[in-house]
Amino acid sequence: MISDITMGQFFPGKSVVHRMDPRVKLCLTVFFIVMIFCAKNFVTMAITIAMCFAGIALSKVPMKLYMKSLKPILFIVAFTAILNLFYGTGEPLIAFGPVKITLNGILNSVMIAIRIVVLILISSILTFTTSPTQLTDAIERLLKPLGYLHIPVHEFAMMMTIALRFVPTLLEETEKIMAAQKARGADMESGGMIQRIRALIPVLIPLFVSAFRRAFDLATAMESRCYHGGDGRTKMKILKLGKIDLTTLISCVVFLGVFIVLNTVIPPIIR
Amino acid sequence: MSFIECRNLHFSYGEETGEVLHGIDLDIQKGEFVALLGHNGCGKSTMAKLFNGMLVPNSGTVKVDGIDTGIEDLQIDVRRRVGLVQQNPDNQMVAGIVEEDVAFGPENLGIEPEEIRRRVDNALKAVGMYEYREHAPHKLSGGQKQRVAIAGVIAMETDCIVLDEPTAMLDPRGRQEVMDTITYLNREKGITIILITHYMDEAVRADRVVVMDGGRILTDGDPRTVFSQVELLKRHHLDVPQATELIYRLNAAGCSIPGMPLDEAECLSALKTYIGL
């Protein structure tokens, strides 16, 4: 049940997107998220969505998984869309007393829904095709300049690597503890919200205790393997920009040019 | 000079718990396969951490390859020589991918990337986990995880591996895999092995068995000599291998079976000779 969560999971593969430099992927993810929010008309929105689907197709990860990653946020999408529906300006199309729905409101809510969905899809491409280690590695390299300001970039990246490494382990453990408590008669499915949260306490306490024990063991293991911070450390996998990365970067620059032109030439949908 | 030299070790975790080790003297030679046996709380896990300088004795010295583990600046040098594998395979993996976890040690040592690649591949091949190099550790079985942990130590090219109850959390099959790997590394690669365990059947596979009880060394010798002291071991509530136990009981009941068999095959042949088959 808990392991059903697909968001943030990595699916090993050999596709073009998998082989891309994680730094490039990370930057492009941010870039496209900014783009989808900058798109002011349906044309620019459509080409951004097209780029997003091109990425999905190239990743060779089954579409089903992307759909699965959307599932948990459908509620948020619906909620924001409905909320936006009532905040439009201009001539009301339908009005129930003080509540009025305008054309702008409808367009706005459609756009916000599309934006959130695309945002999730784009970040899913990143997490599906990039191993956690690669991802933290990319963050470490990209943030390296901050090291000169005495910000502990390496330590931060190491913390992320370990946190991501232990997510499945701790999820598995949570399920085991829940099963153990249920076997002892714990009731976790009935009752109101507060009662249910309270029922989680006997799960959380053992989980925390064991997490501390794990942390202690891990510290011993890391120290035994000569870990002494980021100084003088090398990497087995060196990030290198390849042909794929250059091609992608060039096409994205072209995309940016087209995007800017179209976004200014074609009038925005919402005035 | 021995590879690891322990002289008059005294150790305590603090005032309340009292002293755990009361004057241990132990020498381990290069290339040996030593099993360290004893009850829970007899101080054997403490010994594991003393061997690579994770703990430092209150008095006495531990020298690895001539280096005193008590000198803080030299502890990295000690750990390049003596690696540690712990009981819980889940808790000693750092990275989310097998090969990256194995690379963690060499990366800390500042080795060139191509050399790390070579070492990681060789280490994974040595433990028979090369095909799993791109897997996530949480999808492996216990025995496989423990073999990856061993590979992580091999990749550092340590001369000695200390294993602190590496099979305690594994099923019989995983236990077999790990024991085969350890034996292979000792016999074929010449790596010194210190195996801490409470399974007698595992201890039998070592060249030398050291039995600890109450923070002292009870007896030390090759498996046959150690396990023939059945009375001594029993007095300290320690087990002997099942085969040895059977022959010991038969002899106590009036038979006179010669020799001290350590495993099933030996036991069977001893019994066959005795009844004249």
XYZ file of C-alpha atoms in Angstrom:
548
model
C 0.000 0.000 0.000
C 2.709 2.488 0.943
C 5.007 1.122 -1.739
C 2.401 2.121 -4.342
C 3.766 5.649 -4.306
C 5.567 6.090 -7.603
C 6.446 9.737 -7.245
C 10.168 10.164 -6.725
C 11.062 6.627 -7.716
C 13.805 5.652 -10.109
C 13.286 3.213 -12.987
C 16.623 1.981 -14.342
C 16.921 2.003 -18.109
C 19.179 2.829 -21.008
C 17.131 5.437 -22.864
C 18.504 8.755 -24.140
C 17.000 10.521 -21.152
C 18.579 8.031 -18.753
C 21.986 8.627 -20.299
C 21.708 12.388 -20.165
C 23.873 14.264 -17.689
C 21.862 14.667 -14.457
C 22.972 18.299 -14.176
C 21.443 19.049 -17.569
C 18.286 17.170 -16.653
C 17.956 19.044 -13.395
C 18.415 22.436 -15.076
C 15.996 21.528 -17.858
C 13.379 20.426 -15.350
C 13.533 23.795 -13.651
C 13.611 25.498 -17.069
C 10.461 23.763 -18.350
C 8.609 24.329 -15.095
C 9.343 28.043 -15.430
C 8.282 27.897 -19.108
C 4.923 26.278 -18.420
C 4.178 29.028 -15.927
C 5.356 31.738 -18.345
C 3.245 30.470 -21.228
C 0.552 33.056 -21.703
C -1.341 31.634 -24.667
C -2.477 28.231 -25.846
C 0.146 28.046 -28.607
C 3.143 28.439 -26.314
C 1.458 26.225 -23.781
C 0.915 23.578 -26.429
C 4.542 23.582 -27.551
C 5.732 23.317 -23.938
C 3.374 20.388 -23.399
C 4.639 18.870 -26.643
C 8.228 19.136 -25.338
C 7.120 17.511 -22.100
C 5.527 14.587 -23.951
C 8.589 14.279 -26.165
C 10.592 13.854 -22.961
C 8.152 11.220 -21.701
C 8.344 9.317 -24.986
C 12.152 9.464 -25.048
C 12.408 8.270 -21.449
C 10.938 4.872 -22.484
C 9.267 4.653 -19.070
C 5.720 3.283 -19.484
C 3.028 5.994 -19.635
C 1.116 4.020 -16.996
C 3.715 4.993 -14.405
C 3.380 8.670 -15.215
C -0.367 8.366 -14.791
C 0.207 6.650 -11.463
C 2.408 9.514 -10.294
C -0.399 11.947 -11.125
C -2.944 10.069 -9.048
C -2.024 11.398 -5.590
C -2.160 15.032 -6.729
C -5.448 14.864 -8.666
C -7.234 16.175 -5.601
C -4.929 19.196 -5.397
C -5.412 19.849 -9.121
C -9.191 19.694 -8.802
C -9.147 21.807 -5.667
C -7.027 24.631 -7.139
C -8.936 24.510 -10.419
C -12.289 24.881 -8.678
C -10.967 27.616 -6.423
C -9.628 29.528 -9.423
C -12.965 29.205 -11.159
C -14.509 31.750 -8.801
C -11.712 34.282 -8.886
C -12.026 35.442 -12.464
C -12.486 39.083 -13.377
C -14.707 40.527 -16.069
C -18.235 39.842 -17.244
C -19.926 37.002 -15.327
C -21.259 34.153 -17.475
C -23.240 32.543 -14.697
C -23.954 34.033 -11.310
C -25.418 32.543 -8.161
C -25.801 35.505 -5.867
C -22.325 36.671 -4.893
C -20.672 33.701 -6.636
C -20.012 34.386 -10.282
C -18.190 32.469 -12.933
C -16.493 34.433 -15.705
C -14.816 33.374 -18.926
C -11.494 34.453 -17.458
C -12.177 32.301 -14.409
C -12.784 29.210 -16.542
C -9.675 29.811 -18.649
C -7.650 30.465 -15.551
C -8.711 27.271 -13.846
C -8.034 25.211 -16.979
C -4.582 26.727 -17.263
C -3.731 26.185 -13.636
C -4.812 22.530 -13.890
C -2.673 22.016 -16.986
C 0.281 23.710 -15.328
C 0.207 21.548 -12.217
C -0.173 18.361 -14.263
C 2.733 19.327 -16.528
C 4.818 20.289 -13.500
C 4.348 16.829 -12.006
C 4.991 15.110 -15.335
C 8.215 17.039 -15.910
C 9.547 16.332 -12.443
C 8.545 12.684 -12.875
C 10.695 12.459 -16.009
C 13.615 13.636 -13.890
C 13.068 11.298 -10.956
C 12.107 8.276 -13.080
C 15.249 8.466 -15.190
C 17.809 9.686 -12.664
C 19.116 7.566 -9.803
C 19.018 9.293 -6.411
C 22.805 9.225 -6.252
C 23.084 10.870 -9.659
C 20.580 13.464 -8.602
C 22.380 14.399 -5.403
C 25.643 14.298 -7.316
C 24.213 16.815 -9.778
C 22.968 19.036 -6.957
C 26.378 18.853 -5.308
C 28.148 19.912 -8.522
C 25.673 22.653 -9.358
C 25.821 24.115 -5.847
C 29.603 23.815 -5.603
C 30.153 27.590 -5.937
C 28.234 28.004 -2.662
C 31.073 26.107 -0.981
C 33.183 29.243 -1.261
C 30.643 30.968 0.983
C 31.309 28.216 3.580
C 27.967 26.556 2.930
C 28.429 22.795 3.564
C 27.367 21.600 0.104
C 28.998 18.165 0.339
C 27.435 17.421 3.723
C 24.063 18.493 2.397
C 24.399 16.203 -0.619
C 25.525 13.303 1.579
C 22.514 13.807 3.829
C 20.227 13.679 0.807
C 21.876 10.526 -0.537
C 21.417 8.768 2.797
C 17.861 10.018 3.264
C 16.884 8.769 -0.203
C 18.687 5.484 0.359
C 16.692 4.839 3.536
C 13.244 5.776 2.193
C 12.420 2.259 0.953
C 14.009 0.634 4.016
C 11.956 2.723 6.409
C 8.768 2.291 4.365
C 9.232 -1.460 4.518
C 9.794 -1.239 8.226
C 6.680 0.911 8.719
C 4.616 -1.748 6.991
C 6.132 -4.452 9.172
C 5.471 -2.521 12.385
C 1.906 -1.761 11.279
C 1.315 -5.433 10.586
C 2.814 -6.332 13.968
C 0.628 -3.821 15.783
C -2.459 -4.962 13.886
C -1.663 -8.534 14.875
C -1.736 -7.302 18.459
C -5.171 -5.852 17.913
C -4.357 -2.260 16.990
C -7.118 -0.604 15.008
C -5.858 1.822 12.400
C -8.658 2.038 9.900
C -11.682 3.155 11.873
C -12.542 6.263 13.804
C -12.213 9.933 13.051
C -9.157 11.821 11.942
C -7.793 12.385 15.460
C -8.351 8.798 16.473
C -6.531 7.595 13.397
C -3.587 9.885 13.996
C -3.454 8.664 17.564
C -3.421 5.083 16.323
C -0.194 5.883 14.475
C 1.753 6.624 17.672
C 2.504 2.944 18.383
C 3.863 2.757 14.836
C 5.945 5.910 14.941
C 7.718 5.277 18.243
C 9.281 1.933 17.275
C 10.075 3.410 13.880
C 12.019 6.266 15.461
C 13.851 4.009 17.874
C 14.947 1.757 15.058
C 15.890 4.726 12.862
C 18.293 5.897 15.573
C 19.780 2.442 15.856
C 20.215 2.341 12.087
C 21.854 5.757 12.152
C 24.345 4.553 14.735
C 25.230 1.453 12.696
C 25.512 3.511 9.537
C 27.878 5.963 11.205
C 30.095 3.057 12.252
C 29.973 1.611 8.739
C 30.827 4.944 7.120
C 33.697 5.624 9.491
C 35.010 2.081 9.027
C 35.105 2.769 5.320
C 37.325 5.799 5.879
C 34.683 8.483 5.424
C 36.121 11.770 6.614
C 34.025 14.447 4.933
C 34.223 15.779 1.417
C 37.892 16.757 1.422
C 40.099 14.603 -0.761
C 37.183 12.512 -1.889
C 36.986 11.299 -5.490
C 34.057 9.940 -7.473
C 33.783 6.745 -9.463
C 31.358 8.254 -11.945
C 32.479 11.601 -13.262
C 29.754 13.693 -14.813
C 30.630 14.556 -18.396
C 28.626 16.445 -20.951
C 28.106 14.265 -24.005
C 26.586 14.550 -27.463
C 23.074 13.963 -26.145
C 23.443 16.797 -23.665
C 24.690 19.245 -26.284
C 21.930 18.341 -28.742
C 19.325 18.719 -26.016
C 20.733 22.027 -24.865
C 20.808 23.411 -28.418
C 17.227 22.321 -29.100
C 16.148 23.896 -25.839
C 17.782 27.203 -26.770
C 15.885 27.074 -30.101
C 12.741 26.256 -28.144
C 13.329 29.234 -25.863
C 13.691 31.558 -28.867
C 10.488 30.300 -30.492
C 8.727 30.462 -27.148
C 9.661 34.099 -26.495
C 8.647 35.180 -30.006
C 5.298 33.361 -29.905
C 4.576 34.477 -26.370
C 4.932 38.144 -27.366
C 3.377 37.974 -30.850
C 0.250 36.024 -29.942
C -1.923 37.889 -27.450
C -2.345 36.242 -24.009
C -5.595 34.400 -23.288
C -6.244 36.201 -20.054
C -6.119 39.978 -20.272
C 55.681 -9.316 14.008
C 52.027 -10.292 13.885
C 49.567 -8.451 11.655
C 47.295 -7.568 14.566
C 48.780 -7.429 18.055
C 46.562 -6.959 21.095
C 48.398 -6.490 24.371
C 46.665 -6.560 27.746
C 43.432 -4.932 26.542
C 41.094 -3.473 29.106
C 37.926 -1.803 27.949
C 34.754 -0.382 29.465
C 31.885 1.569 27.914
C 31.496 3.704 31.035
C 31.318 3.609 34.811
C 27.872 1.980 35.105
C 28.400 -0.978 32.790
C 31.767 -1.937 34.239
C 34.691 -3.436 32.414
C 33.872 -5.519 29.340
C 37.354 -6.801 28.550
C 39.775 -7.836 31.275
C 43.235 -8.051 29.823
C 43.126 -9.670 26.388
C 46.283 -10.763 24.614
C 45.792 -11.864 21.042
C 47.969 -12.106 17.941
C 46.594 -12.560 14.484
C 48.875 -13.450 11.585
C 48.464 -12.331 7.998
C 46.334 -14.735 5.967
C 44.759 -16.457 8.962
C 41.061 -17.343 9.191
C 40.163 -16.822 12.829
C 36.749 -17.433 14.335
C 35.978 -15.537 17.529
C 33.331 -17.369 19.530
C 31.408 -16.533 22.633
C 28.115 -15.691 24.285
C 26.231 -12.469 23.786
C 27.901 -9.842 25.924
C 31.211 -11.665 26.250
C 32.984 -8.774 24.564
C 33.377 -10.163 21.069
C 31.615 -7.281 19.283
C 33.741 -4.864 21.297
C 36.777 -6.718 19.987
C 35.538 -6.182 16.413
C 35.493 -2.435 16.900
C 38.879 -2.456 18.645
C 40.528 -4.153 15.650
C 39.922 -1.200 13.326
C 40.167 1.620 15.822
C 36.442 2.377 16.010
C 36.984 1.912 19.746
C 40.229 2.509 21.593
C 41.162 0.423 24.663
C 41.205 2.071 28.108
C 44.548 0.458 28.704
C 46.740 -1.805 26.629
C 47.423 -1.458 22.915
C 46.114 -2.709 19.610
C 48.653 -2.561 16.798
C 47.664 -3.210 13.200
C 50.612 -3.766 10.889
C 52.681 -1.932 13.503
C 50.325 1.069 13.724
C 48.851 1.882 17.120
C 45.052 2.288 16.716
C 45.035 4.772 19.611
C 46.714 7.494 17.562
C 43.904 9.576 16.095
C 45.804 10.801 13.005
C 46.655 7.263 11.952
C 43.163 5.795 12.253
C 42.495 6.163 8.531
C 45.630 4.098 7.898
C 44.338 1.438 10.262
C 40.975 1.337 8.474
C 42.660 0.983 5.086
C 44.107 -2.258 6.429
C 41.211 -3.623 8.461
C 37.643 -3.444 7.148
C 34.509 -4.095 9.172
C 31.276 -5.817 8.149
C 28.443 -5.561 10.635
C 25.470 -7.685 11.499
C 22.613 -5.800 9.853
C 23.171 -5.612 6.106
C 20.599 -2.821 5.657
C 22.308 -0.441 8.022
C 25.705 -0.369 6.406
C 24.786 0.641 2.875
C 25.251 4.252 2.026
C 24.213 4.571 -1.601
C 21.026 3.584 -3.374
C 22.761 1.506 -6.044
C 24.946 -1.545 -5.459
C 28.014 -0.423 -7.421
C 27.921 3.073 -5.983
C 27.803 1.647 -2.500
C 30.818 -0.536 -3.207
C 32.596 2.552 -4.575
C 32.007 4.493 -1.351
C 35.153 3.267 0.425
C 37.597 3.802 -2.463
C 36.025 7.225 -3.107
C 36.814 8.186 0.482
C 40.408 7.139 -0.064
C 40.695 9.573 -2.968
C 41.484 6.967 -5.607
C 41.375 7.791 -9.340
C 37.988 7.118 -11.004
C 39.270 4.449 -13.458
C 40.967 2.602 -10.626
C 37.766 2.747 -8.535
C 35.812 1.298 -11.477
C 38.314 -1.565 -11.768
C 38.238 -2.279 -8.031
C 34.451 -2.146 -7.827
C 34.069 -4.572 -10.734
C 36.642 -6.961 -9.282
C 35.133 -6.785 -5.798
C 31.634 -7.493 -7.112
C 32.935 -10.407 -9.167
C 34.775 -11.810 -6.139
C 31.531 -12.003 -4.144
C 29.469 -13.095 -7.162
C 27.296 -9.987 -7.296
C 28.541 -8.456 -10.554
C 25.224 -9.000 -12.374
C 23.449 -7.038 -9.672
C 25.704 -3.971 -9.879
C 22.926 -1.640 -10.986
C 20.271 -2.896 -8.595
C 18.897 -1.058 -5.601
C 20.101 -2.679 -2.350
C 16.620 -2.937 -0.846
C 15.543 -5.308 -3.608
C 18.264 -7.860 -2.772
C 18.028 -10.786 -0.355
C 19.798 -10.639 3.007
C 22.665 -12.847 1.861
C 23.125 -10.780 -1.286
C 23.150 -7.537 0.690
C 25.747 -8.908 3.063
C 27.900 -9.972 0.085
C 27.647 -6.425 -1.283
C 28.767 -5.123 2.114
C 31.749 -7.476 1.932
C 32.490 -6.235 -1.599
C 32.494 -2.696 -0.208
C 35.361 -3.696 2.068
C 37.233 -5.678 -0.614
C 37.147 -2.663 -2.945
C 39.213 -0.793 -0.358
C 41.805 -3.576 -0.742
C 42.158 -4.084 2.979
C 44.441 -6.875 4.151
C 41.972 -8.015 6.743
C 38.179 -8.176 7.059
C 36.497 -8.319 10.455
C 32.951 -9.671 10.250
C 30.779 -9.092 13.289
C 28.102 -11.798 13.214
C 27.522 -11.318 9.485
C 25.070 -14.207 9.258
C 22.993 -13.537 12.371
C 20.118 -11.963 10.431
C 20.195 -14.288 7.431
C 18.285 -17.403 6.452
C 20.216 -20.695 6.044
C 20.727 -20.074 2.345
C 22.056 -16.549 2.853
C 24.298 -17.870 5.605
C 25.741 -20.453 3.248
C 26.379 -17.806 0.566
C 28.201 -15.540 2.986
C 30.274 -18.359 4.487
C 31.296 -19.572 1.009
C 32.307 -16.025 0.072
C 34.374 -15.604 3.233
C 36.124 -18.947 2.761
C 36.841 -18.125 -0.884
C 38.348 -14.744 0.008
C 40.602 -16.308 2.607
C 41.744 -19.289 0.536
C 41.996 -17.694 -2.915
C 42.733 -14.039 -2.225
C 44.763 -14.480 0.942
C 42.688 -11.985 2.918
C 42.947 -12.304 6.683
C 39.500 -13.064 8.099
C 38.295 -12.514 11.648
C 34.833 -13.993 11.880
C 32.848 -13.207 14.991
C 30.003 -15.639 15.387
C 28.056 -17.794 17.760
C 27.380 -20.538 15.249
C 29.706 -23.449 15.964
C 29.262 -24.863 12.481
C 30.710 -21.675 11.027
C 33.622 -21.631 13.447
C 34.595 -25.134 12.297
C 35.499 -23.744 8.865
C 38.188 -21.468 10.331
C 41.889 -22.283 10.746
C 41.828 -21.137 14.311
C 39.128 -20.704 16.930
C 39.362 -18.243 19.802
C 36.712 -18.696 22.477
C 35.891 -15.760 24.726
C 33.929 -15.750 27.933
C 33.315 -12.931 30.365
C 35.817 -10.575 28.743
C 38.675 -13.100 28.757
C 40.045 -15.591 26.283
C 38.989 -19.039 27.372
C 40.811 -21.136 24.832
C 42.581 -20.640 21.533
C 43.690 -23.162 18.944
C 42.715 -25.029 15.792
C 39.053 -26.148 15.708
C 39.820 -29.769 16.527
C 41.818 -28.904 19.647
C 39.288 -26.336 20.816
C 36.191 -28.461 20.333
C 37.777 -31.550 21.874
C 37.690 -29.631 25.165
C 34.008 -30.423 25.433
C 33.932 -30.303 29.266
C 35.552 -26.865 29.398
C 33.138 -25.435 26.833
C 30.139 -27.009 28.546
C 31.216 -25.596 31.893
C 31.009 -22.140 30.334
C 27.643 -22.945 28.739
C 29.034 -22.919 25.234
C 27.980 -25.335 22.538
C 30.140 -27.601 20.436
C 29.287 -28.608 16.852
C 26.470 -31.158 16.700
C 28.717 -33.903 15.321
C 31.197 -33.432 18.174
C 28.363 -33.368 20.691
C 26.993 -36.693 19.439
C 30.321 -38.499 19.670
C 31.006 -36.932 23.058
C 27.702 -38.220 24.422
C 28.183 -41.672 22.944
C 31.617 -41.853 24.535
C 30.197 -40.669 27.832
C 27.617 -43.471 27.606
C 30.346 -46.052 27.341
C 31.399 -46.206 23.693
C 34.986 -45.548 22.737
C 34.928 -43.812 19.401
C 38.334 -42.388 18.513
C 38.919 -38.935 17.066
C 36.909 -35.772 17.366
C 34.699 -35.296 14.293
C 33.744 -31.712 13.474
C 31.169 -32.153 10.726
C 28.583 -34.656 9.510
C 30.872 -36.443 7.051
C 33.566 -37.034 9.654
C 31.000 -38.094 12.193
C 29.489 -40.600 9.791
C 32.811 -42.185 8.930
C 33.811 -42.374 12.613
C 30.551 -44.156 13.409
C 30.936 -46.519 10.445
C 34.433 -47.520 11.535
C 33.218 -48.025 15.093
C 30.386 -50.391 14.214
C 32.612 -52.109 11.691
C 30.935 -51.246 8.401
